Amino acid sequence: MQDLDNHTDIGQLLESNRRDQEECKSVLRRAVPLFMKLYESNCNHSDLNLGSILLSNDSCCDDYLLDFEFSKFHKAPSLELLMFHAGYFIDHCSDYLTEETTDWWFREVVEAIKTCDLPAEKHLKDRFNFHRDRYLLRRKKRMKVY
């Protein structure tokens, strides 16, 4: 962990910038590639929260995801799982973000996977909102999302 001294968890960054939604967006934008890595690696990271994403304080260092203890890897990527990660995580951020920033986050994640089909995007938004409203899911249930 001492190698991560030059990093700050995303929760602290959002809290310190809560009055500046553009800065919050900048912080969240840096997290999108981490969510894409989870998606591409077929990983259900059941403990995504404000302390499990560390962003570098220095532009030359990598950002990190922590706490893979209960993670499960599947054989193929799942958009359902990506919407679970994006929605469940952004609900943890709700104290710091406006609804407009939350909608922006969804669009950033969708853009990162290059989904342009409007009916599909509507379905993804429904799934995102469904998972966003499930903040208190027990780990056992979170691990079954796929």
Coordinates of C-alpha atoms in Angstrom, one line a residue:
M1 CA 0.0 0.0 0.0
Q2 CA 2.9 2.4 0.5
D3 CA 3.4 2.3 -3.3
L4 CA 0.0 4.0 -3.5
D5 CA 0.9 7.0 -1.3
N6 CA 0.7 9.2 -4.4
H7 CA -3.0 8.3 -4.9
T8 CA -6.3 9.6 -3.5
D9 CA -9.5 7.6 -3.3
I10 CA -12.2 8.9 -5.6
G11 CA -14.5 9.6 -2.6
Q12 CA -12.1 12.2 -1.2
L13 CA -11.8 13.8 -4.6
L14 CA -15.5 14.0 -5.1
E15 CA -16.1 15.3 -1.6
S16 CA -13.5 18.1 -1.9
N17 CA -15.0 19.1 -5.3
R18 CA -18.7 18.7 -4.5
R19 CA -19.4 22.4 -5.2
D20 CA -17.8 22.2 -8.7
Q21 CA -19.6 19.7 -10.8
E22 CA -17.2 20.2 -13.7
E23 CA -14.4 19.1 -11.5
C24 CA -16.4 16.1 -10.3
K25 CA -16.9 15.2 -14.0
S26 CA -13.2 15.4 -14.5
V27 CA -12.6 13.0 -11.6
L28 CA -15.3 10.6 -12.8
R29 CA -13.9 10.8 -16.4
R30 CA -10.7 9.3 -15.1
A31 CA -12.6 6.3 -13.6
V32 CA -14.3 5.4 -16.9
P33 CA -11.2 3.4 -18.2
L34 CA -11.2 1.4 -15.0
F35 CA -14.8 0.4 -15.6
M36 CA -14.0 -0.5 -19.2
K37 CA -11.2 -2.8 -18.0
L38 CA -13.7 -4.5 -15.7
Y39 CA -16.1 -4.9 -18.6
E40 CA -13.4 -6.2 -21.0
S41 CA -12.0 -8.6 -18.5
N42 CA -15.5 -10.0 -17.7
C43 CA -15.0 -9.2 -14.0
N44 CA -17.8 -8.8 -11.5
H45 CA -16.1 -6.6 -8.9
S46 CA -18.7 -6.8 -6.2
D47 CA -17.2 -4.2 -3.9
L48 CA -16.9 -1.0 -6.1
N49 CA -17.2 1.9 -3.8
L50 CA -15.7 5.3 -3.1
G51 CA -12.6 3.8 -1.4
S52 CA -11.9 1.1 -4.0
I53 CA -10.9 3.4 -6.8
L54 CA -7.6 5.3 -6.3
L55 CA -6.6 8.0 -8.7
S56 CA -3.1 9.2 -9.1
N57 CA -2.1 12.7 -7.9
D58 CA 0.5 12.7 -10.6
S59 CA -0.3 12.4 -14.3
C60 CA 2.5 9.9 -15.0
C61 CA 1.1 7.3 -12.6
D62 CA -1.7 4.8 -13.1
D63 CA -5.1 4.8 -11.5
Y64 CA -6.1 1.6 -9.6
L65 CA -9.0 -0.5 -8.5
L66 CA -8.7 -2.2 -5.2
D67 CA -10.4 -5.0 -3.2
F68 CA -10.8 -7.9 -5.6
E69 CA -11.3 -10.4 -2.8
F70 CA -14.9 -11.4 -3.8
S71 CA -14.6 -10.7 -7.5
K72 CA -15.7 -13.2 -10.0
F73 CA -14.6 -13.6 -13.6
H74 CA -16.9 -14.8 -16.3
K75 CA -16.3 -16.1 -19.8
A76 CA -17.6 -13.1 -21.8
P77 CA -18.3 -9.4 -21.2
S78 CA -21.7 -8.5 -19.9
L79 CA -23.4 -5.1 -20.5
E80 CA -25.7 -6.0 -17.6
L81 CA -22.7 -6.3 -15.4
L82 CA -21.3 -3.0 -16.7
M83 CA -24.6 -1.2 -16.0
F84 CA -24.5 -2.8 -12.5
H85 CA -21.0 -1.5 -11.9
A86 CA -21.8 2.0 -13.3
G87 CA -25.1 2.4 -11.5
Y88 CA -24.2 0.8 -8.2
F89 CA -21.0 2.9 -8.0
I90 CA -22.6 6.2 -9.0
D91 CA -25.2 5.7 -6.3
H92 CA -22.3 5.7 -3.8
C93 CA -21.4 9.1 -5.2
S94 CA -24.9 10.6 -4.9
D95 CA -24.1 12.9 -2.0
Y96 CA -21.6 14.8 -4.2
L97 CA -23.3 14.8 -7.6
T98 CA -26.2 16.5 -9.3
E99 CA -28.7 14.5 -11.4
E100 CA -27.2 16.1 -14.4
T101 CA -23.7 14.8 -13.5
T102 CA -25.2 11.4 -12.9
D103 CA -26.8 11.4 -16.4
W104 CA -23.5 12.6 -17.8
W105 CA -21.7 9.6 -16.2
F106 CA -24.1 7.2 -17.8
R107 CA -23.5 8.8 -21.2
E108 CA -19.7 8.6 -20.7
V109 CA -19.8 4.9 -19.9
V110 CA -22.1 4.2 -22.9
E111 CA -19.8 6.2 -25.2
A112 CA -16.8 4.2 -23.9
I113 CA -18.4 1.0 -25.2
K114 CA -19.4 2.7 -28.5
T115 CA -23.1 1.8 -28.1
C116 CA -25.0 4.1 -30.5
D117 CA -28.3 2.2 -31.0
L118 CA -31.0 4.3 -29.3
P119 CA -33.3 1.4 -28.3
A120 CA -30.3 -0.4 -26.9
E121 CA -29.2 2.8 -25.1
K122 CA -32.7 3.2 -23.6
H123 CA -32.5 -0.4 -22.3
L124 CA -29.0 0.2 -20.9
K125 CA -30.3 3.4 -19.1
D126 CA -33.2 1.4 -17.6
R127 CA -30.7 -1.2 -16.3
F128 CA -28.3 1.5 -15.0
N129 CA -31.2 3.1 -13.1
F130 CA -32.4 -0.2 -11.8
H131 CA -28.9 -1.0 -10.4
R132 CA -28.5 2.6 -9.2
D133 CA -31.5 2.2 -6.9
R134 CA -30.1 -1.0 -5.3
Y135 CA -27.5 0.6 -3.0
L136 CA -28.0 -1.8 -0.1
L137 CA -27.7 -5.1 -2.0
R138 CA -25.9 -7.7 0.0
R139 CA -22.6 -8.9 -1.4
K140 CA -24.1 -12.4 -2.1
K141 CA -26.6 -10.7 -4.5
R142 CA -24.0 -8.4 -6.0
M143 CA -21.8 -11.4 -6.9
K144 CA -24.7 -13.0 -8.8
V145 CA -25.2 -10.1 -11.2
Y146 CA -24.2 -11.1 -14.7

